[in-house]
Amino acid sequence: QNLGFCYQELGQHREAIDYYLEAAKLSPENFYILDNLGYCYQQINEYELALKFFLQSREIAPQETWNLGSIGWLYFRLGDLNNARQYL
C-alpha cells in the first residue's frame, strides 16, 4: 500500500496500480486501497475499472464522501447520465 502511494504521488499510476492490487489481495476490505485504485485507473483513462473500484470503496465505507464527484464524473464519461446525476 505504501509503495503504491509513493508511485501514485510520483504520477506513475500504472506502477501504483500493481502495488495497490497486491495490497487489495491482503486487505480486500480496505476502502483506502480501493479508492486509490479508482483514482489511479481514472488517471490512465480506464474509466470502467476506476468506477468499479470507487463503487467497491463506497460499499465498504459509505460514510466517506470524497469520491462522490469522481463517481459522478465517471458515470458521465461513460454516458450514464442517470447515475451521474445521483453523484454530482
PDB file of N, CA and C in Angstrom:
ATOM      1  N   GLN A   1       0.828  -1.191   0.000  1.00  0.00           N
ATOM      2  CA  GLN A   1       0.000   0.000   0.000  1.00  0.00           C
ATOM      3  C   GLN A   1       0.874   1.257   0.000  1.00  0.00           C
ATOM      4  N   ASN A   2       1.897   1.277   0.827  1.00  0.00           N
ATOM      5  CA  ASN A   2       2.757   2.461   0.893  1.00  0.00           C
ATOM      6  C   ASN A   2       3.525   2.687  -0.399  1.00  0.00           C
ATOM      7  N   LEU A   3       3.998   1.606  -1.007  1.00  0.00           N
ATOM      8  CA  LEU A   3       4.699   1.755  -2.286  1.00  0.00           C
ATOM      9  C   LEU A   3       3.739   2.235  -3.361  1.00  0.00           C
ATOM     10  N   GLY A   4       2.521   1.741  -3.319  1.00  0.00           N
ATOM     11  CA  GLY A   4       1.511   2.215  -4.265  1.00  0.00           C
ATOM     12  C   GLY A   4       1.296   3.704  -4.139  1.00  0.00           C
ATOM     13  N   PHE A   5       1.212   4.191  -2.907  1.00  0.00           N
ATOM     14  CA  PHE A   5       1.015   5.618  -2.688  1.00  0.00           C
ATOM     15  C   PHE A   5       2.213   6.425  -3.196  1.00  0.00           C
ATOM     16  N   CYS A   6       3.406   5.915  -2.971  1.00  0.00           N
ATOM     17  CA  CYS A   6       4.612   6.615  -3.447  1.00  0.00           C
ATOM     18  C   CYS A   6       4.596   6.740  -4.965  1.00  0.00           C
ATOM     19  N   TYR A   7       4.298   5.648  -5.653  1.00  0.00           N
ATOM     20  CA  TYR A   7       4.231   5.706  -7.117  1.00  0.00           C
ATOM     21  C   TYR A   7       3.104   6.631  -7.573  1.00  0.00           C
ATOM     22  N   GLN A   8       1.983   6.589  -6.880  1.00  0.00           N
ATOM     23  CA  GLN A   8       0.863   7.469  -7.215  1.00  0.00           C
ATOM     24  C   GLN A   8       1.288   8.927  -7.113  1.00  0.00           C
ATOM     25  N   GLU A   9       1.966   9.277  -6.042  1.00  0.00           N
ATOM     26  CA  GLU A   9       2.407  10.657  -5.845  1.00  0.00           C
ATOM     27  C   GLU A   9       3.426  11.078  -6.897  1.00  0.00           C
ATOM     28  N   LEU A  10       4.168  10.132  -7.432  1.00  0.00           N
ATOM     29  CA  LEU A  10       5.135  10.432  -8.491  1.00  0.00           C
ATOM     30  C   LEU A  10       4.488  10.487  -9.870  1.00  0.00           C
ATOM     31  N   GLY A  11       3.180  10.209  -9.920  1.00  0.00           N
ATOM     32  CA  GLY A  11       2.465  10.215 -11.197  1.00  0.00           C
ATOM     33  C   GLY A  11       2.655   8.946 -11.997  1.00  0.00           C
ATOM     34  N   GLN A  12       3.196   7.928 -11.372  1.00  0.00           N
ATOM     35  CA  GLN A  12       3.420   6.644 -12.043  1.00  0.00           C
ATOM     36  C   GLN A  12       2.263   5.708 -11.681  1.00  0.00           C
ATOM     37  N   HIS A  13       1.128   5.983 -12.289  1.00  0.00           N
ATOM     38  CA  HIS A  13      -0.116   5.335 -11.884  1.00  0.00           C
ATOM     39  C   HIS A  13      -0.170   3.847 -12.213  1.00  0.00           C
ATOM     40  N   ARG A  14       0.414   3.442 -13.317  1.00  0.00           N
ATOM     41  CA  ARG A  14       0.407   2.001 -13.642  1.00  0.00           C
ATOM     42  C   ARG A  14       1.206   1.199 -12.611  1.00  0.00           C
ATOM     43  N   GLU A  15       2.334   1.730 -12.193  1.00  0.00           N
ATOM     44  CA  GLU A  15       3.129   1.057 -11.170  1.00  0.00           C
ATOM     45  C   GLU A  15       2.382   1.046  -9.839  1.00  0.00           C
ATOM     46  N   ALA A  16       1.732   2.158  -9.521  1.00  0.00           N
ATOM     47  CA  ALA A  16       0.948   2.231  -8.288  1.00  0.00           C
ATOM     48  C   ALA A  16      -0.150   1.183  -8.293  1.00  0.00           C
ATOM     49  N   ILE A  17      -0.800   0.997  -9.422  1.00  0.00           N
ATOM     50  CA  ILE A  17      -1.876   0.007  -9.530  1.00  0.00           C
ATOM     51  C   ILE A  17      -1.365  -1.375  -9.177  1.00  0.00           C
ATOM     52  N   ASP A  18      -0.191  -1.730  -9.671  1.00  0.00           N
ATOM     53  CA  ASP A  18       0.374  -3.055  -9.373  1.00  0.00           C
ATOM     54  C   ASP A  18       0.487  -3.271  -7.865  1.00  0.00           C
ATOM     55  N   TYR A  19       0.988  -2.276  -7.162  1.00  0.00           N
ATOM     56  CA  TYR A  19       1.160  -2.412  -5.707  1.00  0.00           C
ATOM     57  C   TYR A  19      -0.179  -2.369  -4.969  1.00  0.00           C
ATOM     58  N   TYR A  20      -1.073  -1.522  -5.435  1.00  0.00           N
ATOM     59  CA  TYR A  20      -2.393  -1.468  -4.791  1.00  0.00           C
ATOM     60  C   TYR A  20      -3.160  -2.776  -4.988  1.00  0.00           C
ATOM     61  N   LEU A  21      -3.032  -3.386  -6.164  1.00  0.00           N
ATOM     62  CA  LEU A  21      -3.719  -4.666  -6.387  1.00  0.00           C
ATOM     63  C   LEU A  21      -3.195  -5.748  -5.449  1.00  0.00           C
ATOM     64  N   GLU A  22      -1.897  -5.753  -5.231  1.00  0.00           N
ATOM     65  CA  GLU A  22      -1.319  -6.712  -4.274  1.00  0.00           C
ATOM     66  C   GLU A  22      -1.819  -6.415  -2.858  1.00  0.00           C
ATOM     67  N   ALA A  23      -1.864  -5.144  -2.508  1.00  0.00           N
ATOM     68  CA  ALA A  23      -2.348  -4.764  -1.181  1.00  0.00           C
ATOM     69  C   ALA A  23      -3.815  -5.135  -1.006  1.00  0.00           C
ATOM     70  N   ALA A  24      -4.601  -4.990  -2.068  1.00  0.00           N
ATOM     71  CA  ALA A  24      -6.029  -5.320  -2.007  1.00  0.00           C
ATOM     72  C   ALA A  24      -6.246  -6.815  -1.786  1.00  0.00           C
ATOM     73  N   LYS A  25      -5.338  -7.629  -2.292  1.00  0.00           N
ATOM     74  CA  LYS A  25      -5.438  -9.079  -2.034  1.00  0.00           C
ATOM     75  C   LYS A  25      -5.261  -9.372  -0.549  1.00  0.00           C
ATOM     76  N   LEU A  26      -4.394  -8.618   0.098  1.00  0.00           N
ATOM     77  CA  LEU A  26      -4.129  -8.821   1.525  1.00  0.00           C
ATOM     78  C   LEU A  26      -5.188  -8.177   2.415  1.00  0.00           C
ATOM     79  N   SER A  27      -5.759  -7.079   1.940  1.00  0.00           N
ATOM     80  CA  SER A  27      -6.761  -6.336   2.729  1.00  0.00           C
ATOM     81  C   SER A  27      -7.932  -5.948   1.828  1.00  0.00           C
ATOM     82  N   PRO A  28      -8.759  -6.913   1.439  1.00  0.00           N
ATOM     83  CA  PRO A  28      -9.823  -6.626   0.472  1.00  0.00           C
ATOM     84  C   PRO A  28     -10.902  -5.676   0.989  1.00  0.00           C
ATOM     85  N   GLU A  29     -10.969  -5.447   2.274  1.00  0.00           N
ATOM     86  CA  GLU A  29     -11.977  -4.553   2.848  1.00  0.00           C
ATOM     87  C   GLU A  29     -11.414  -3.165   3.168  1.00  0.00           C
ATOM     88  N   ASN A  30     -10.217  -2.874   2.696  1.00  0.00           N
ATOM     89  CA  ASN A  30      -9.589  -1.585   2.957  1.00  0.00           C
ATOM     90  C   ASN A  30     -10.066  -0.577   1.903  1.00  0.00           C
ATOM     91  N   PHE A  31     -10.999   0.286   2.313  1.00  0.00           N
ATOM     92  CA  PHE A  31     -11.578   1.230   1.359  1.00  0.00           C
ATOM     93  C   PHE A  31     -10.536   2.193   0.804  1.00  0.00           C
ATOM     94  N   TYR A  32      -9.520   2.501   1.582  1.00  0.00           N
ATOM     95  CA  TYR A  32      -8.476   3.426   1.138  1.00  0.00           C
ATOM     96  C   TYR A  32      -7.741   2.858  -0.088  1.00  0.00           C
ATOM     97  N   ILE A  33      -7.410   1.596  -0.039  1.00  0.00           N
ATOM     98  CA  ILE A  33      -6.725   0.952  -1.173  1.00  0.00           C
ATOM     99  C   ILE A  33      -7.627   0.960  -2.399  1.00  0.00           C
ATOM    100  N   LEU A  34      -8.894   0.589  -2.211  1.00  0.00           N
ATOM    101  CA  LEU A  34      -9.833   0.545  -3.337  1.00  0.00           C
ATOM    102  C   LEU A  34     -10.050   1.926  -3.930  1.00  0.00           C
ATOM    103  N   ASP A  35     -10.140   2.924  -3.075  1.00  0.00           N
ATOM    104  CA  ASP A  35     -10.317   4.292  -3.546  1.00  0.00           C
ATOM    105  C   ASP A  35      -9.104   4.750  -4.357  1.00  0.00           C
ATOM    106  N   ASN A  36      -7.916   4.423  -3.886  1.00  0.00           N
ATOM    107  CA  ASN A  36      -6.707   4.791  -4.623  1.00  0.00           C
ATOM    108  C   ASN A  36      -6.589   4.034  -5.940  1.00  0.00           C
ATOM    109  N   LEU A  37      -7.058   2.802  -5.967  1.00  0.00           N
ATOM    110  CA  LEU A  37      -7.105   2.087  -7.247  1.00  0.00           C
ATOM    111  C   LEU A  37      -8.025   2.816  -8.218  1.00  0.00           C
ATOM    112  N   GLY A  38      -9.183   3.245  -7.728  1.00  0.00           N
ATOM    113  CA  GLY A  38     -10.093   4.004  -8.580  1.00  0.00           C
ATOM    114  C   GLY A  38      -9.440   5.259  -9.119  1.00  0.00           C
ATOM    115  N   TYR A  39      -8.753   5.972  -8.252  1.00  0.00           N
ATOM    116  CA  TYR A  39      -8.081   7.204  -8.681  1.00  0.00           C
ATOM    117  C   TYR A  39      -7.024   6.914  -9.746  1.00  0.00           C
ATOM    118  N   CYS A  40      -6.203   5.897  -9.512  1.00  0.00           N
ATOM    119  CA  CYS A  40      -5.134   5.591 -10.469  1.00  0.00           C
ATOM    120  C   CYS A  40      -5.695   5.152 -11.815  1.00  0.00           C
ATOM    121  N   TYR A  41      -6.717   4.320 -11.794  1.00  0.00           N
ATOM    122  CA  TYR A  41      -7.329   3.912 -13.064  1.00  0.00           C
ATOM    123  C   TYR A  41      -7.956   5.106 -13.775  1.00  0.00           C
ATOM    124  N   GLN A  42      -8.530   6.019 -13.023  1.00  0.00           N
ATOM    125  CA  GLN A  42      -9.097   7.224 -13.631  1.00  0.00           C
ATOM    126  C   GLN A  42      -7.999   8.032 -14.315  1.00  0.00           C
ATOM    127  N   GLN A  43      -6.837   8.108 -13.700  1.00  0.00           N
ATOM    128  CA  GLN A  43      -5.735   8.902 -14.251  1.00  0.00           C
ATOM    129  C   GLN A  43      -5.193   8.329 -15.555  1.00  0.00           C
ATOM    130  N   ILE A  44      -5.369   7.025 -15.771  1.00  0.00           N
ATOM    131  CA  ILE A  44      -4.885   6.426 -17.024  1.00  0.00           C
ATOM    132  C   ILE A  44      -6.052   6.143 -17.976  1.00  0.00           C
ATOM    133  N   ASN A  45      -7.187   6.791 -17.719  1.00  0.00           N
ATOM    134  CA  ASN A  45      -8.369   6.723 -18.589  1.00  0.00           C
ATOM    135  C   ASN A  45      -8.997   5.334 -18.684  1.00  0.00           C
ATOM    136  N   GLU A  46      -8.832   4.546 -17.659  1.00  0.00           N
ATOM    137  CA  GLU A  46      -9.505   3.246 -17.569  1.00  0.00           C
ATOM    138  C   GLU A  46     -10.760   3.459 -16.722  1.00  0.00           C
ATOM    139  N   TYR A  47     -11.749   4.103 -17.333  1.00  0.00           N
ATOM    140  CA  TYR A  47     -12.887   4.600 -16.581  1.00  0.00           C
ATOM    141  C   TYR A  47     -13.766   3.503 -15.984  1.00  0.00           C
ATOM    142  N   GLU A  48     -13.954   2.427 -16.700  1.00  0.00           N
ATOM    143  CA  GLU A  48     -14.798   1.352 -16.157  1.00  0.00           C
ATOM    144  C   GLU A  48     -14.151   0.715 -14.925  1.00  0.00           C
ATOM    145  N   LEU A  49     -12.849   0.494 -14.987  1.00  0.00           N
ATOM    146  CA  LEU A  49     -12.152  -0.056 -13.820  1.00  0.00           C
ATOM    147  C   LEU A  49     -12.130   0.944 -12.668  1.00  0.00           C
ATOM    148  N   ALA A  50     -11.956   2.216 -12.990  1.00  0.00           N
ATOM    149  CA  ALA A  50     -11.975   3.244 -11.948  1.00  0.00           C
ATOM    150  C   ALA A  50     -13.314   3.236 -11.228  1.00  0.00           C
ATOM    151  N   LEU A  51     -14.378   3.190 -11.993  1.00  0.00           N
ATOM    152  CA  LEU A  51     -15.712   3.185 -11.402  1.00  0.00           C
ATOM    153  C   LEU A  51     -15.926   1.947 -10.540  1.00  0.00           C
ATOM    154  N   LYS A  52     -15.471   0.818 -11.023  1.00  0.00           N
ATOM    155  CA  LYS A  52     -15.595  -0.435 -10.265  1.00  0.00           C
ATOM    156  C   LYS A  52     -14.970  -0.295  -8.873  1.00  0.00           C
ATOM    157  N   PHE A  53     -13.766   0.225  -8.810  1.00  0.00           N
ATOM    158  CA  PHE A  53     -13.077   0.319  -7.524  1.00  0.00           C
ATOM    159  C   PHE A  53     -13.652   1.428  -6.639  1.00  0.00           C
ATOM    160  N   PHE A  54     -14.060   2.545  -7.231  1.00  0.00           N
ATOM    161  CA  PHE A  54     -14.703   3.582  -6.427  1.00  0.00           C
ATOM    162  C   PHE A  54     -15.998   3.064  -5.808  1.00  0.00           C
ATOM    163  N   LEU A  55     -16.777   2.320  -6.582  1.00  0.00           N
ATOM    164  CA  LEU A  55     -18.042   1.789  -6.055  1.00  0.00           C
ATOM    165  C   LEU A  55     -17.795   0.739  -4.974  1.00  0.00           C
ATOM    166  N   GLN A  56     -16.767  -0.069  -5.150  1.00  0.00           N
ATOM    167  CA  GLN A  56     -16.419  -1.041  -4.097  1.00  0.00           C
ATOM    168  C   GLN A  56     -16.030  -0.309  -2.816  1.00  0.00           C
ATOM    169  N   SER A  57     -15.290   0.761  -2.964  1.00  0.00           N
ATOM    170  CA  SER A  57     -14.895   1.565  -1.811  1.00  0.00           C
ATOM    171  C   SER A  57     -16.124   2.125  -1.104  1.00  0.00           C
ATOM    172  N   ARG A  58     -17.095   2.614  -1.880  1.00  0.00           N
ATOM    173  CA  ARG A  58     -18.328   3.163  -1.302  1.00  0.00           C
ATOM    174  C   ARG A  58     -19.127   2.096  -0.559  1.00  0.00           C
ATOM    175  N   GLU A  59     -19.134   0.871  -1.076  1.00  0.00           N
ATOM    176  CA  GLU A  59     -19.858  -0.208  -0.398  1.00  0.00           C
ATOM    177  C   GLU A  59     -19.265  -0.475   0.984  1.00  0.00           C
ATOM    178  N   ILE A  60     -17.963  -0.425   1.068  1.00  0.00           N
ATOM    179  CA  ILE A  60     -17.280  -0.717   2.331  1.00  0.00           C
ATOM    180  C   ILE A  60     -17.396   0.452   3.303  1.00  0.00           C
ATOM    181  N   ALA A  61     -17.288   1.662   2.796  1.00  0.00           N
ATOM    182  CA  ALA A  61     -17.287   2.848   3.668  1.00  0.00           C
ATOM    183  C   ALA A  61     -18.218   3.921   3.095  1.00  0.00           C
ATOM    184  N   PRO A  62     -19.532   3.707   3.184  1.00  0.00           N
ATOM    185  CA  PRO A  62     -20.465   4.673   2.596  1.00  0.00           C
ATOM    186  C   PRO A  62     -20.426   6.050   3.265  1.00  0.00           C
ATOM    187  N   GLN A  63     -19.875   6.123   4.456  1.00  0.00           N
ATOM    188  CA  GLN A  63     -19.790   7.405   5.148  1.00  0.00           C
ATOM    189  C   GLN A  63     -18.707   8.311   4.557  1.00  0.00           C
ATOM    190  N   GLU A  64     -17.775   7.731   3.823  1.00  0.00           N
ATOM    191  CA  GLU A  64     -16.713   8.518   3.188  1.00  0.00           C
ATOM    192  C   GLU A  64     -17.267   9.109   1.891  1.00  0.00           C
ATOM    193  N   THR A  65     -17.173  10.402   1.745  1.00  0.00           N
ATOM    194  CA  THR A  65     -17.840  11.075   0.620  1.00  0.00           C
ATOM    195  C   THR A  65     -16.903  11.706  -0.405  1.00  0.00           C
ATOM    196  N   TRP A  66     -15.596  11.625  -0.184  1.00  0.00           N
ATOM    197  CA  TRP A  66     -14.688  12.377  -1.062  1.00  0.00           C
ATOM    198  C   TRP A  66     -14.672  11.866  -2.497  1.00  0.00           C
ATOM    199  N   ASN A  67     -15.155  10.651  -2.761  1.00  0.00           N
ATOM    200  CA  ASN A  67     -15.100  10.144  -4.127  1.00  0.00           C
ATOM    201  C   ASN A  67     -16.428  10.281  -4.877  1.00  0.00           C
ATOM    202  N   LEU A  68     -17.417  10.927  -4.286  1.00  0.00           N
ATOM    203  CA  LEU A  68     -18.712  11.067  -4.945  1.00  0.00           C
ATOM    204  C   LEU A  68     -18.603  11.815  -6.273  1.00  0.00           C
ATOM    205  N   GLY A  69     -17.854  12.892  -6.296  1.00  0.00           N
ATOM    206  CA  GLY A  69     -17.674  13.641  -7.540  1.00  0.00           C
ATOM    207  C   GLY A  69     -17.002  12.814  -8.616  1.00  0.00           C
ATOM    208  N   SER A  70     -16.022  12.019  -8.221  1.00  0.00           N
ATOM    209  CA  SER A  70     -15.333  11.163  -9.198  1.00  0.00           C
ATOM    210  C   SER A  70     -16.281  10.110  -9.761  1.00  0.00           C
ATOM    211  N   ILE A  71     -17.113   9.545  -8.909  1.00  0.00           N
ATOM    212  CA  ILE A  71     -18.076   8.545  -9.380  1.00  0.00           C
ATOM    213  C   ILE A  71     -19.040   9.188 -10.376  1.00  0.00           C
ATOM    214  N   GLY A  72     -19.559  10.359 -10.034  1.00  0.00           N
ATOM    215  CA  GLY A  72     -20.463  11.051 -10.948  1.00  0.00           C
ATOM    216  C   GLY A  72     -19.803  11.380 -12.271  1.00  0.00           C
ATOM    217  N   TRP A  73     -18.567  11.869 -12.202  1.00  0.00           N
ATOM    218  CA  TRP A  73     -17.840  12.213 -13.424  1.00  0.00           C
ATOM    219  C   TRP A  73     -17.605  10.980 -14.285  1.00  0.00           C
ATOM    220  N   LEU A  74     -17.283   9.854 -13.646  1.00  0.00           N
ATOM    221  CA  LEU A  74     -17.043   8.623 -14.409  1.00  0.00           C
ATOM    222  C   LEU A  74     -18.317   8.128 -15.083  1.00  0.00           C
ATOM    223  N   TYR A  75     -19.427   8.165 -14.360  1.00  0.00           N
ATOM    224  CA  TYR A  75     -20.695   7.794 -14.995  1.00  0.00           C
ATOM    225  C   TYR A  75     -20.970   8.704 -16.186  1.00  0.00           C
ATOM    226  N   PHE A  76     -20.715   9.998 -16.031  1.00  0.00           N
ATOM    227  CA  PHE A  76     -20.907  10.942 -17.127  1.00  0.00           C
ATOM    228  C   PHE A  76     -20.025  10.581 -18.313  1.00  0.00           C
ATOM    229  N   ARG A  77     -18.736  10.331 -18.050  1.00  0.00           N
ATOM    230  CA  ARG A  77     -17.795   9.975 -19.127  1.00  0.00           C
ATOM    231  C   ARG A  77     -18.210   8.693 -19.846  1.00  0.00           C
ATOM    232  N   LEU A  78     -18.850   7.792 -19.097  1.00  0.00           N
ATOM    233  CA  LEU A  78     -19.291   6.527 -19.683  1.00  0.00           C
ATOM    234  C   LEU A  78     -20.677   6.640 -20.313  1.00  0.00           C
ATOM    235  N   GLY A  79     -21.260   7.825 -20.286  1.00  0.00           N
ATOM    236  CA  GLY A  79     -22.540   8.062 -20.943  1.00  0.00           C
ATOM    237  C   GLY A  79     -23.765   7.683 -20.123  1.00  0.00           C
ATOM    238  N   ASP A  80     -23.589   7.429 -18.846  1.00  0.00           N
ATOM    239  CA  ASP A  80     -24.705   7.054 -17.971  1.00  0.00           C
ATOM    240  C   ASP A  80     -25.148   8.287 -17.176  1.00  0.00           C
ATOM    241  N   LEU A  81     -25.952   9.110 -17.820  1.00  0.00           N
ATOM    242  CA  LEU A  81     -26.325  10.383 -17.208  1.00  0.00           C
ATOM    243  C   LEU A  81     -27.249  10.204 -16.017  1.00  0.00           C
ATOM    244  N   ASN A  82     -28.092   9.176 -16.027  1.00  0.00           N
ATOM    245  CA  ASN A  82     -28.989   8.963 -14.891  1.00  0.00           C
ATOM    246  C   ASN A  82     -28.201   8.704 -13.603  1.00  0.00           C
ATOM    247  N   ASN A  83     -27.221   7.832 -13.672  1.00  0.00           N
ATOM    248  CA  ASN A  83     -26.401   7.571 -12.483  1.00  0.00           C
ATOM    249  C   ASN A  83     -25.498   8.760 -12.172  1.00  0.00           C
ATOM    250  N   ALA A  84     -25.033   9.450 -13.182  1.00  0.00           N
ATOM    251  CA  ALA A  84     -24.168  10.615 -12.961  1.00  0.00           C
ATOM    252  C   ALA A  84     -24.891  11.662 -12.108  1.00  0.00           C
ATOM    253  N   ARG A  85     -26.164  11.884 -12.381  1.00  0.00           N
ATOM    254  CA  ARG A  85     -26.940  12.877 -11.633  1.00  0.00           C
ATOM    255  C   ARG A  85     -27.019  12.562 -10.142  1.00  0.00           C
ATOM    256  N   GLN A  86     -27.011  11.295  -9.811  1.00  0.00           N
ATOM    257  CA  GLN A  86     -27.116  10.909  -8.402  1.00  0.00           C
ATOM    258  C   GLN A  86     -25.884  11.314  -7.598  1.00  0.00           C
ATOM    259  N   TYR A  87     -24.757  11.456  -8.279  1.00  0.00           N
ATOM    260  CA  TYR A  87     -23.492  11.708  -7.575  1.00  0.00           C
ATOM    261  C   TYR A  87     -22.960  13.119  -7.751  1.00  0.00           C
ATOM    262  N   LEU A  88     -23.472  13.831  -8.755  1.00  0.00           N
ATOM    263  CA  LEU A  88     -22.956  15.190  -8.998  1.00  0.00           C
ATOM    264  C   LEU A  88     -23.846  16.239  -8.368  1.00  0.00           C
TER     265      LEU A  88
END
